[in-house]
mmCIF file of C-alpha atoms in Angstrom:
data_model
loop_
_atom_site.group_PDB
_atom_site.id
_atom_site.type_symbol
_atom_site.label_atom_id
_atom_site.label_comp_id
_atom_site.label_asym_id
_atom_site.label_seq_id
_atom_site.Cartn_x
_atom_site.Cartn_y
_atom_site.Cartn_z
ATOM 1 C CA MET A 1 166.514 -311.970 -57.100
ATOM 2 C CA LYS A 2 163.277 -310.163 -58.052
ATOM 3 C CA LYS A 3 165.111 -308.418 -60.864
ATOM 4 C CA PHE A 4 166.431 -311.760 -62.107
ATOM 5 C CA PHE A 5 162.955 -313.320 -62.261
ATOM 6 C CA SER A 6 161.548 -310.221 -63.908
ATOM 7 C CA LEU A 7 164.265 -310.388 -66.583
ATOM 8 C CA LEU A 8 163.655 -314.115 -67.097
ATOM 9 C CA ILE A 9 159.922 -313.574 -67.615
ATOM 10 C CA THR A 10 160.654 -310.862 -70.198
ATOM 11 C CA VAL A 11 163.024 -313.089 -72.151
ATOM 12 C CA MET A 12 160.552 -315.966 -72.108
ATOM 13 C CA THR A 13 157.760 -313.696 -73.359
ATOM 14 C CA VAL A 14 159.880 -312.469 -76.271
ATOM 15 C CA LEU A 15 160.837 -316.043 -77.190
ATOM 16 C CA CYS A 16 157.199 -317.160 -77.160
ATOM 17 C CA PHE A 17 156.198 -314.229 -79.372
ATOM 18 C CA THR A 18 159.032 -314.985 -81.807
ATOM 19 C CA VAL A 19 158.007 -318.655 -82.071
ATOM 20 C CA SER A 20 154.384 -317.691 -82.552
ATOM 21 C CA CYS A 21 155.237 -315.261 -85.378
ATOM 22 C CA SER A 22 157.469 -317.869 -87.002
ATOM 23 C CA ASN A 23 154.698 -320.461 -86.893
ATOM 24 C CA SER A 24 152.187 -317.995 -88.357
ATOM 25 C CA LYS A 25 154.631 -317.140 -91.127
ATOM 26 C CA ASN A 26 155.143 -320.824 -91.946
ATOM 27 C CA GLU A 27 151.380 -321.404 -92.031
ATOM 28 C CA LEU A 28 150.951 -318.410 -94.343
ATOM 29 C CA THR A 29 153.791 -319.647 -96.585
ATOM 30 C CA GLY A 30 152.076 -323.049 -96.828
ATOM 31 C CA LEU A 31 148.956 -321.285 -98.108
ATOM 32 C CA GLN A 32 150.866 -319.008 -100.448
ATOM 33 C CA ASN A 33 148.930 -319.856 -103.576
ATOM 34 C CA SER A 34 145.567 -320.391 -101.992
ATOM 35 C CA LYS A 35 142.430 -318.328 -101.705
ATOM 36 C CA GLU A 36 142.815 -318.374 -97.932
ATOM 37 C CA THR A 37 146.151 -316.573 -98.090
ATOM 38 C CA LYS A 38 144.786 -313.839 -100.325
ATOM 39 C CA GLU A 39 141.825 -313.275 -97.948
ATOM 40 C CA ILE A 40 144.230 -313.145 -94.968
ATOM 41 C CA ILE A 41 146.255 -310.442 -96.689
ATOM 42 C CA VAL A 42 143.144 -308.387 -97.414
ATOM 43 C CA ASN A 43 141.825 -308.796 -93.876
ATOM 44 C CA CYS A 44 145.147 -307.605 -92.445
ATOM 45 C CA GLY A 45 144.648 -304.325 -94.361
ATOM 46 C CA ASP A 46 147.618 -304.713 -96.723
ATOM 47 C CA THR A 47 147.297 -303.023 -100.084
ATOM 48 C CA VAL A 48 146.388 -305.417 -102.891
ATOM 49 C CA SER A 49 147.286 -303.787 -106.185
ATOM 50 C CA LEU A 50 145.355 -304.705 -109.302
ATOM 51 C CA THR A 51 147.154 -304.963 -112.646
ATOM 52 C CA ILE A 52 145.452 -305.259 -116.008
ATOM 53 C CA GLU A 53 147.527 -305.786 -119.144
ATOM 54 C CA ASP A 54 144.763 -306.673 -121.597
ATOM 55 C CA TYR A 55 142.740 -303.711 -122.957
ATOM 56 C CA ASN A 56 139.504 -305.705 -123.259
ATOM 57 C CA GLU A 57 139.815 -306.681 -119.575
ATOM 58 C CA TYR A 58 140.455 -303.040 -118.734
ATOM 59 C CA GLU A 59 137.251 -301.953 -120.547
ATOM 60 C CA ASP A 60 135.245 -304.680 -118.758
ATOM 61 C CA PHE A 61 136.675 -303.498 -115.416
ATOM 62 C CA ILE A 62 136.070 -299.771 -116.011
ATOM 63 C CA TYR A 63 132.694 -299.875 -117.740
ATOM 64 C CA LYS A 64 131.168 -303.114 -116.382
ATOM 65 C CA ASN A 65 132.753 -303.383 -112.937
ATOM 66 C CA LYS A 66 134.003 -306.813 -113.983
ATOM 67 C CA LEU A 67 137.267 -308.045 -112.474
ATOM 68 C CA PRO A 68 139.890 -309.788 -114.625
ATOM 69 C CA GLU A 69 139.707 -313.609 -114.496
ATOM 70 C CA ASN A 70 142.867 -313.848 -112.340
ATOM 71 C CA TYR A 71 141.133 -311.727 -109.690
ATOM 72 C CA SER A 72 137.913 -313.722 -109.747
ATOM 73 C CA PHE A 73 138.423 -314.809 -106.095
ATOM 74 C CA TYR A 74 137.625 -311.218 -105.081
ATOM 75 C CA ASN A 75 134.290 -311.055 -106.917
ATOM 76 C CA GLU A 76 131.967 -311.064 -103.878
ATOM 77 C CA THR A 77 134.063 -308.512 -101.977
ATOM 78 C CA TYR A 78 134.357 -306.284 -105.046
ATOM 79 C CA LYS A 79 130.646 -306.487 -105.810
ATOM 80 C CA LYS A 80 129.897 -305.323 -102.294
ATOM 81 C CA THR A 81 132.436 -302.505 -102.705
ATOM 82 C CA CYS A 82 130.790 -301.370 -105.958
ATOM 83 C CA ALA A 83 127.375 -301.414 -104.361
ATOM 84 C CA GLU A 84 128.575 -299.276 -101.478
ATOM 85 C CA ASN A 85 130.664 -296.833 -103.520
ATOM 86 C CA LYS A 86 128.557 -296.862 -106.681
ATOM 87 C CA GLY A 87 131.479 -297.573 -108.953
ATOM 88 C CA LEU A 88 134.435 -295.399 -109.806
ATOM 89 C CA PRO A 89 134.682 -291.750 -108.735
ATOM 90 C CA GLU A 90 133.412 -289.032 -111.083
ATOM 91 C CA ASP A 91 136.888 -287.610 -111.557
ATOM 92 C CA PHE A 92 138.404 -290.921 -112.635
ATOM 93 C CA ILE A 93 140.565 -290.492 -115.757
ATOM 94 C CA THR A 94 139.901 -293.227 -118.337
ATOM 95 C CA TYR A 95 142.432 -294.302 -120.970
ATOM 96 C CA ASP A 96 140.526 -292.657 -123.831
ATOM 97 C CA LYS A 97 141.392 -289.279 -122.326
ATOM 98 C CA ILE A 98 145.144 -289.952 -122.477
ATOM 99 C CA SER A 99 145.260 -292.195 -125.569
ATOM 100 C CA HIS A 100 147.052 -289.456 -127.503
ATOM 101 C CA MET A 101 150.054 -290.146 -125.231
ATOM 102 C CA GLY A 102 150.555 -293.728 -126.453
ATOM 103 C CA GLU A 103 149.156 -297.223 -126.832
ATOM 104 C CA PHE A 104 147.761 -299.004 -123.789
ATOM 105 C CA GLU A 105 150.300 -301.316 -122.109
ATOM 106 C CA SER A 106 148.840 -301.745 -118.639
ATOM 107 C CA PHE A 107 146.672 -300.252 -115.955
ATOM 108 C CA ILE A 108 147.593 -300.577 -112.281
ATOM 109 C CA TYR A 109 145.603 -299.672 -109.186
ATOM 110 C CA LEU A 110 148.295 -298.687 -106.667
ATOM 111 C CA SER A 111 145.650 -298.323 -103.903
ATOM 112 C CA ASN A 112 143.455 -301.096 -102.644
ATOM 113 C CA VAL A 113 140.544 -300.811 -105.023
ATOM 114 C CA ILE A 114 139.170 -304.166 -103.883
ATOM 115 C CA SER A 115 138.331 -302.569 -100.501
ATOM 116 C CA GLY A 116 136.998 -299.398 -102.145
ATOM 117 C CA ASP A 117 140.123 -297.166 -102.269
ATOM 118 C CA ASN A 118 140.170 -295.554 -105.747
ATOM 119 C CA SER A 119 142.655 -292.858 -104.875
ATOM 120 C CA THR A 120 145.818 -293.912 -106.750
ATOM 121 C CA TYR A 121 146.234 -295.550 -110.163
ATOM 122 C CA MET A 122 148.668 -295.540 -113.073
ATOM 123 C CA TYR A 123 148.734 -296.250 -116.821
ATOM 124 C CA SER A 124 151.714 -297.514 -118.690
ATOM 125 C CA LEU A 125 151.761 -296.532 -122.346
ATOM 126 C CA MET A 126 154.013 -297.002 -125.333
ATOM 127 C CA ASP A 127 154.360 -293.934 -127.523
ATOM 128 C CA GLU A 128 155.303 -293.650 -131.215
ATOM 129 C CA ASN A 129 159.017 -293.444 -130.351
ATOM 130 C CA GLY A 130 158.943 -296.785 -128.577
ATOM 131 C CA TYR A 131 159.296 -294.985 -125.203
ATOM 132 C CA ASN A 132 157.397 -296.376 -122.208
ATOM 133 C CA VAL A 133 155.503 -293.592 -120.482
ATOM 134 C CA ASN A 134 153.988 -293.961 -116.980
ATOM 135 C CA ILE A 135 151.243 -291.547 -115.926
ATOM 136 C CA ARG A 136 150.119 -291.681 -112.286
ATOM 137 C CA PHE A 137 146.897 -290.176 -110.903
ATOM 138 C CA LYS A 138 146.511 -289.402 -107.206
ATOM 139 C CA LEU A 139 143.262 -287.955 -105.746
ATOM 140 C CA ASN A 140 143.320 -285.224 -103.189
ATOM 141 C CA GLU A 141 147.124 -285.046 -102.956
ATOM 142 C CA GLU A 142 149.040 -281.840 -102.352
ATOM 143 C CA GLY A 143 150.304 -280.993 -105.755
ATOM 144 C CA PHE A 144 153.708 -279.569 -105.000
ATOM 145 C CA SER A 145 154.883 -280.397 -101.490
ATOM 146 C CA GLU A 146 158.606 -280.568 -102.238
ATOM 147 C CA ALA A 147 159.312 -277.072 -100.851
ATOM 148 C CA GLU A 148 162.981 -277.905 -100.334
ATOM 149 C CA ASN A 149 163.610 -278.098 -104.091
ATOM 150 C CA ILE A 150 165.527 -275.192 -105.567
ATOM 151 C CA LEU A 151 163.745 -273.336 -108.341
ATOM 152 C CA ILE A 152 165.730 -273.004 -111.580
ATOM 153 C CA THR A 153 165.753 -269.539 -113.101
ATOM 154 C CA GLU A 154 168.170 -270.169 -115.955
ATOM 155 C CA ASN A 155 167.093 -270.106 -119.600
ATOM 156 C CA ILE A 156 166.381 -273.687 -120.699
ATOM 157 C CA ASP A 157 166.378 -274.696 -124.355
ATOM 158 C CA ASP A 158 165.590 -278.389 -123.691
ATOM 159 C CA PHE A 159 163.753 -279.592 -120.601
ATOM 160 C CA ARG A 160 165.511 -282.959 -120.656
ATOM 161 C CA MET A 161 168.655 -281.612 -118.988
ATOM 162 C CA VAL A 162 169.727 -278.658 -116.848
ATOM 163 C CA THR A 163 173.150 -277.527 -115.654
ATOM 164 C CA SER A 164 172.405 -277.879 -111.919
ATOM 165 C CA GLU A 165 173.744 -281.077 -110.303
ATOM 166 C CA ILE A 166 171.521 -280.792 -107.197
ATOM 167 C CA ALA A 167 167.839 -281.722 -106.814
ATOM 168 C CA CYS A 168 165.864 -278.851 -108.327
ATOM 169 C CA CYS A 169 162.808 -277.920 -110.371
ATOM 170 C CA THR A 170 161.361 -275.478 -112.847
ATOM 171 C CA PHE A 171 157.780 -274.523 -113.702
ATOM 172 C CA VAL A 172 155.875 -274.007 -116.970
ATOM 173 C CA ASP A 173 152.256 -272.859 -116.607
ATOM 174 C CA ASN A 174 152.066 -274.312 -113.048
ATOM 175 C CA VAL A 175 153.476 -277.584 -114.212
ATOM 176 C CA LYS A 176 156.541 -278.798 -112.308
ATOM 177 C CA TYR A 177 159.622 -280.344 -113.977
ATOM 178 C CA THR A 178 161.778 -282.078 -111.383
ATOM 179 C CA TYR A 179 165.480 -282.870 -111.828
ATOM 180 C CA ALA A 180 168.270 -284.847 -110.110
ATOM 181 C CA SER A 181 171.879 -284.627 -111.197
ATOM 182 C CA GLY A 182 170.791 -282.427 -114.102
ATOM 183 C CA LYS A 183 168.423 -285.084 -115.498
ATOM 184 C CA LEU A 184 164.662 -284.775 -115.809
ATOM 185 C CA LEU A 185 162.884 -287.283 -113.547
ATOM 186 C CA SER A 186 159.222 -286.314 -113.688
ATOM 187 C CA ILE A 187 156.610 -283.836 -114.886
ATOM 188 C CA LYS A 188 153.891 -283.057 -112.359
ATOM 189 C CA MET A 189 150.656 -281.119 -112.580
ATOM 190 C CA VAL A 190 147.360 -280.660 -110.832
ATOM 191 C CA TYR A 191 144.024 -281.052 -112.616
ATOM 192 C CA GLU A 192 141.088 -280.129 -110.372
ATOM 193 C CA ASN A 193 141.709 -282.324 -107.289
ATOM 194 C CA VAL A 194 143.886 -284.857 -109.112
ATOM 195 C CA THR A 195 147.695 -284.753 -109.042
ATOM 196 C CA ILE A 196 149.170 -286.159 -112.246
ATOM 197 C CA THR A 197 152.784 -287.331 -112.471
ATOM 198 C CA ILE A 198 154.454 -288.325 -115.775
ATOM 199 C CA THR A 199 157.591 -290.488 -115.641
ATOM 200 C CA GLY A 200 159.281 -293.101 -117.896
ATOM 201 C CA ASN A 201 160.800 -296.492 -117.257
ATOM 202 C CA SER A 202 164.076 -294.623 -117.359
ATOM 203 C CA VAL A 203 164.684 -290.933 -116.640
ATOM 204 C CA LEU A 204 162.826 -288.641 -119.005
ATOM 205 C CA SER A 205 166.114 -287.121 -120.046
ATOM 206 C CA ASP A 206 166.608 -290.330 -122.069
ATOM 207 C CA TYR A 207 163.646 -289.514 -124.304
ATOM 208 C CA PRO A 208 164.666 -289.709 -128.020
ATOM 209 C CA VAL A 209 165.836 -286.329 -129.308
ATOM 210 C CA ASP A 210 165.349 -286.928 -133.026
ATOM 211 C CA GLY A 211 162.275 -289.176 -132.987
ATOM 212 C CA THR A 212 158.665 -288.704 -134.039
ATOM 213 C CA ASP A 213 156.868 -285.592 -132.824
ATOM 214 C CA THR A 214 154.762 -286.812 -129.839
ATOM 215 C CA PHE A 215 152.965 -285.382 -126.820
ATOM 216 C CA ILE A 216 156.006 -286.100 -124.631
ATOM 217 C CA SER A 217 158.462 -284.598 -127.086
ATOM 218 C CA ARG A 218 156.375 -281.432 -127.128
ATOM 219 C CA LEU A 219 156.374 -281.338 -123.313
ATOM 220 C CA LEU A 220 160.120 -281.475 -123.372
ATOM 221 C CA SER A 221 160.546 -278.419 -125.605
ATOM 222 C CA PRO A 222 160.114 -274.866 -124.211
ATOM 223 C CA ASN A 223 158.715 -273.858 -127.589
ATOM 224 C CA THR A 224 155.817 -276.322 -127.507
ATOM 225 C CA ALA A 225 155.317 -277.227 -123.816
ATOM 226 C CA SER A 226 152.555 -274.665 -123.124
ATOM 227 C CA GLU A 227 150.539 -275.701 -126.157
ATOM 228 C CA ALA A 228 150.910 -279.416 -125.336
ATOM 229 C CA LEU A 229 149.736 -278.817 -121.775
ATOM 230 C CA ALA A 230 146.728 -276.860 -122.971
ATOM 231 C CA GLN A 231 145.740 -279.697 -125.305
ATOM 232 C CA PHE A 232 146.264 -282.199 -122.524
ATOM 233 C CA GLU A 233 143.840 -280.307 -120.239
ATOM 234 C CA VAL A 234 141.232 -280.141 -123.018
ATOM 235 C CA ALA A 235 141.505 -283.955 -123.466
ATOM 236 C CA LEU A 236 140.969 -284.447 -119.730
ATOM 237 C CA GLU A 237 137.846 -282.339 -119.817
ATOM 238 C CA THR A 238 136.318 -284.403 -122.642
ATOM 239 C CA VAL A 239 133.141 -286.153 -121.543
ATOM 240 C CA THR A 240 133.316 -289.918 -122.050
ATOM 241 C CA GLU A 241 130.216 -291.380 -123.633
#
């Protein structure tokens, strides 16, 4: 009998919790487009990514700490964050340092910059071949933690494709080219304490073969990769006025 009552109490507790969660979810749904909902999400500690697609808004955000209009409900919180953190970190990479890679399409904070986390962000660019390039920056991340990947030792005449069908990688001047099913997925490097990952909207193996000579096309050729990487590092070291 005691076991029966114990089981009954457990079931009732679970049901009460389920109803409570359901009600909370309905209340949140009812506030879906309101300021209150956005504040609830922030207070719960969920990541709120920030996306900027207008270059003028990007400049206002980077150089004036001004949020885009559609994020204006965060102004007070963000102003407090800026006061506490004194703006962006010193090693932040601005668009002007990677503008040689393509035209600005968007900037996305993948970490919760509103609460002061500046650790992860990404630019989406359009290069001269009409290829969409994504370049992600991550602070204080282990550069190459994928120890299980097999290192390619074969001679490669085009980094877009390799003969191996399993997940693998190769290196050029400490820059990692990662493959799956023989196709290039990403190019990864470490600059000071920032890990930089270059990808595309599709696999990099789809990059145009006979297009205009660009930074990405030079990265994909063994004959020009080292030179392109050296130029890239010089651009990153350029002091922004």
